[in-house]
């Protein structure tokens, strides 16, 4: 008995809409970024805040400022990395400077 392959039996990858695939990729990257933001926020809080009070002492204030600066550095790095990844996956190159 012979079996014929129907066009509907093609691999799933061939049937995926490229726009849908790009959308899912972008949403996945956004989710990863949000997880990172929450993680960094928790880390800064846990690292800098001993016991919350009505005022920040200078040590806590400096710690928070340094943590925020490192967060901005990390955000910039990640954004550049995501944009470069997206650049290579799309037809329209993105630039970030």
PDB file of C-alpha atoms in Angstrom:
ATOM      1  CA  UNK A   1       0.000   0.000   0.000  1.00  0.00           C
ATOM      2  CA  UNK A   2       1.477   3.330  -1.030  1.00  0.00           C
ATOM      3  CA  UNK A   3       1.186   6.473   1.022  1.00  0.00           C
ATOM      4  CA  UNK A   4       1.169   9.861  -0.587  1.00  0.00           C
ATOM      5  CA  UNK A   5       2.284  12.924   1.283  1.00  0.00           C
ATOM      6  CA  UNK A   6      -0.285  15.665   1.240  1.00  0.00           C
ATOM      7  CA  UNK A   7       0.748  19.286   1.335  1.00  0.00           C
ATOM      8  CA  UNK A   8      -0.945  19.509   4.734  1.00  0.00           C
ATOM      9  CA  UNK A   9       1.576  16.956   6.059  1.00  0.00           C
ATOM     10  CA  UNK A  10       4.487  19.384   5.617  1.00  0.00           C
ATOM     11  CA  UNK A  11       6.527  20.180   8.658  1.00  0.00           C
ATOM     12  CA  UNK A  12       5.025  22.626  11.108  1.00  0.00           C
ATOM     13  CA  UNK A  13       7.893  25.059  10.582  1.00  0.00           C
ATOM     14  CA  UNK A  14       6.951  25.548   6.941  1.00  0.00           C
ATOM     15  CA  UNK A  15       3.388  26.494   7.903  1.00  0.00           C
ATOM     16  CA  UNK A  16       4.314  29.163  10.454  1.00  0.00           C
ATOM     17  CA  UNK A  17       3.497  32.716   9.443  1.00  0.00           C
ATOM     18  CA  UNK A  18       6.763  34.734   9.550  1.00  0.00           C
ATOM     19  CA  UNK A  19       4.968  37.768  11.004  1.00  0.00           C
ATOM     20  CA  UNK A  20       3.505  35.636  13.773  1.00  0.00           C
ATOM     21  CA  UNK A  21       6.902  34.116  14.459  1.00  0.00           C
ATOM     22  CA  UNK A  22       8.490  37.591  14.690  1.00  0.00           C
ATOM     23  CA  UNK A  23       5.694  38.776  16.969  1.00  0.00           C
ATOM     24  CA  UNK A  24       6.170  35.807  19.290  1.00  0.00           C
ATOM     25  CA  UNK A  25       9.929  36.377  19.324  1.00  0.00           C
ATOM     26  CA  UNK A  26       9.466  40.068  20.180  1.00  0.00           C
ATOM     27  CA  UNK A  27       6.987  39.280  22.963  1.00  0.00           C
ATOM     28  CA  UNK A  28       9.315  36.631  24.376  1.00  0.00           C
ATOM     29  CA  UNK A  29      12.155  39.162  24.428  1.00  0.00           C
ATOM     30  CA  UNK A  30       9.909  41.703  26.185  1.00  0.00           C
ATOM     31  CA  UNK A  31       8.997  39.113  28.797  1.00  0.00           C
ATOM     32  CA  UNK A  32      12.650  38.254  29.404  1.00  0.00           C
ATOM     33  CA  UNK A  33      13.452  41.935  29.785  1.00  0.00           C
ATOM     34  CA  UNK A  34      10.620  42.422  32.300  1.00  0.00           C
ATOM     35  CA  UNK A  35      11.845  39.442  34.322  1.00  0.00           C
ATOM     36  CA  UNK A  36      15.307  40.993  34.366  1.00  0.00           C
ATOM     37  CA  UNK A  37      13.934  44.375  35.486  1.00  0.00           C
ATOM     38  CA  UNK A  38      12.065  42.751  38.383  1.00  0.00           C
ATOM     39  CA  UNK A  39      15.128  40.746  39.332  1.00  0.00           C
ATOM     40  CA  UNK A  40      17.350  43.828  39.357  1.00  0.00           C
ATOM     41  CA  UNK A  41      14.781  45.770  41.364  1.00  0.00           C
ATOM     42  CA  UNK A  42      14.624  42.989  43.949  1.00  0.00           C
ATOM     43  CA  UNK A  43      18.400  42.789  44.079  1.00  0.00           C
ATOM     44  CA  UNK A  44      18.798  46.546  44.623  1.00  0.00           C
ATOM     45  CA  UNK A  45      16.123  46.547  47.314  1.00  0.00           C
ATOM     46  CA  UNK A  46      17.589  43.549  49.123  1.00  0.00           C
ATOM     47  CA  UNK A  47      21.143  44.901  48.838  1.00  0.00           C
ATOM     48  CA  UNK A  48      20.492  48.501  49.852  1.00  0.00           C
ATOM     49  CA  UNK A  49      17.553  48.487  52.231  1.00  0.00           C
ATOM     50  CA  UNK A  50      18.207  47.278  55.725  1.00  0.00           C
ATOM     51  CA  UNK A  51      15.254  48.418  57.729  1.00  0.00           C
ATOM     52  CA  UNK A  52      12.917  50.933  56.033  1.00  0.00           C
ATOM     53  CA  UNK A  53      12.476  54.153  57.982  1.00  0.00           C
ATOM     54  CA  UNK A  54      11.073  57.616  57.373  1.00  0.00           C
ATOM     55  CA  UNK A  55      14.386  58.837  55.870  1.00  0.00           C
ATOM     56  CA  UNK A  56      17.192  57.319  53.848  1.00  0.00           C
ATOM     57  CA  UNK A  57      20.600  57.477  55.418  1.00  0.00           C
ATOM     58  CA  UNK A  58      23.505  58.508  53.183  1.00  0.00           C
ATOM     59  CA  UNK A  59      24.832  54.948  52.872  1.00  0.00           C
ATOM     60  CA  UNK A  60      21.454  53.658  51.635  1.00  0.00           C
ATOM     61  CA  UNK A  61      21.039  56.601  49.288  1.00  0.00           C
ATOM     62  CA  UNK A  62      24.476  56.044  47.711  1.00  0.00           C
ATOM     63  CA  UNK A  63      23.791  52.322  47.395  1.00  0.00           C
ATOM     64  CA  UNK A  64      20.485  52.973  45.614  1.00  0.00           C
ATOM     65  CA  UNK A  65      22.104  55.525  43.303  1.00  0.00           C
ATOM     66  CA  UNK A  66      24.874  53.069  42.374  1.00  0.00           C
ATOM     67  CA  UNK A  67      22.381  50.281  41.855  1.00  0.00           C
ATOM     68  CA  UNK A  68      20.237  52.475  39.599  1.00  0.00           C
ATOM     69  CA  UNK A  69      23.299  53.468  37.579  1.00  0.00           C
ATOM     70  CA  UNK A  70      24.251  49.803  37.133  1.00  0.00           C
ATOM     71  CA  UNK A  71      20.641  49.096  36.167  1.00  0.00           C
ATOM     72  CA  UNK A  72      20.802  51.797  33.474  1.00  0.00           C
ATOM     73  CA  UNK A  73      24.089  50.342  32.197  1.00  0.00           C
ATOM     74  CA  UNK A  74      22.559  46.858  32.090  1.00  0.00           C
ATOM     75  CA  UNK A  75      19.418  48.143  30.386  1.00  0.00           C
ATOM     76  CA  UNK A  76      21.464  49.884  27.698  1.00  0.00           C
ATOM     77  CA  UNK A  77      23.550  46.768  27.115  1.00  0.00           C
ATOM     78  CA  UNK A  78      20.504  44.500  26.891  1.00  0.00           C
ATOM     79  CA  UNK A  79      18.628  46.888  24.608  1.00  0.00           C
ATOM     80  CA  UNK A  80      21.577  47.053  22.218  1.00  0.00           C
ATOM     81  CA  UNK A  81      21.887  43.275  22.285  1.00  0.00           C
ATOM     82  CA  UNK A  82      18.173  42.730  21.599  1.00  0.00           C
ATOM     83  CA  UNK A  83      18.167  45.266  18.797  1.00  0.00           C
ATOM     84  CA  UNK A  84      21.222  43.641  17.192  1.00  0.00           C
ATOM     85  CA  UNK A  85      19.543  40.240  17.455  1.00  0.00           C
ATOM     86  CA  UNK A  86      16.371  41.638  15.905  1.00  0.00           C
ATOM     87  CA  UNK A  87      18.420  43.388  13.215  1.00  0.00           C
ATOM     88  CA  UNK A  88      19.812  40.078  11.998  1.00  0.00           C
ATOM     89  CA  UNK A  89      16.392  38.423  12.028  1.00  0.00           C
ATOM     90  CA  UNK A  90      14.493  41.076  10.107  1.00  0.00           C
ATOM     91  CA  UNK A  91      14.668  42.538   6.649  1.00  0.00           C
ATOM     92  CA  UNK A  92      14.684  46.113   7.994  1.00  0.00           C
ATOM     93  CA  UNK A  93      17.883  46.697   9.971  1.00  0.00           C
ATOM     94  CA  UNK A  94      17.551  48.617  13.223  1.00  0.00           C
ATOM     95  CA  UNK A  95      20.113  51.059  14.481  1.00  0.00           C
ATOM     96  CA  UNK A  96      20.802  51.963  18.093  1.00  0.00           C
ATOM     97  CA  UNK A  97      23.452  54.404  19.128  1.00  0.00           C
TER      98      UNK A  97
END
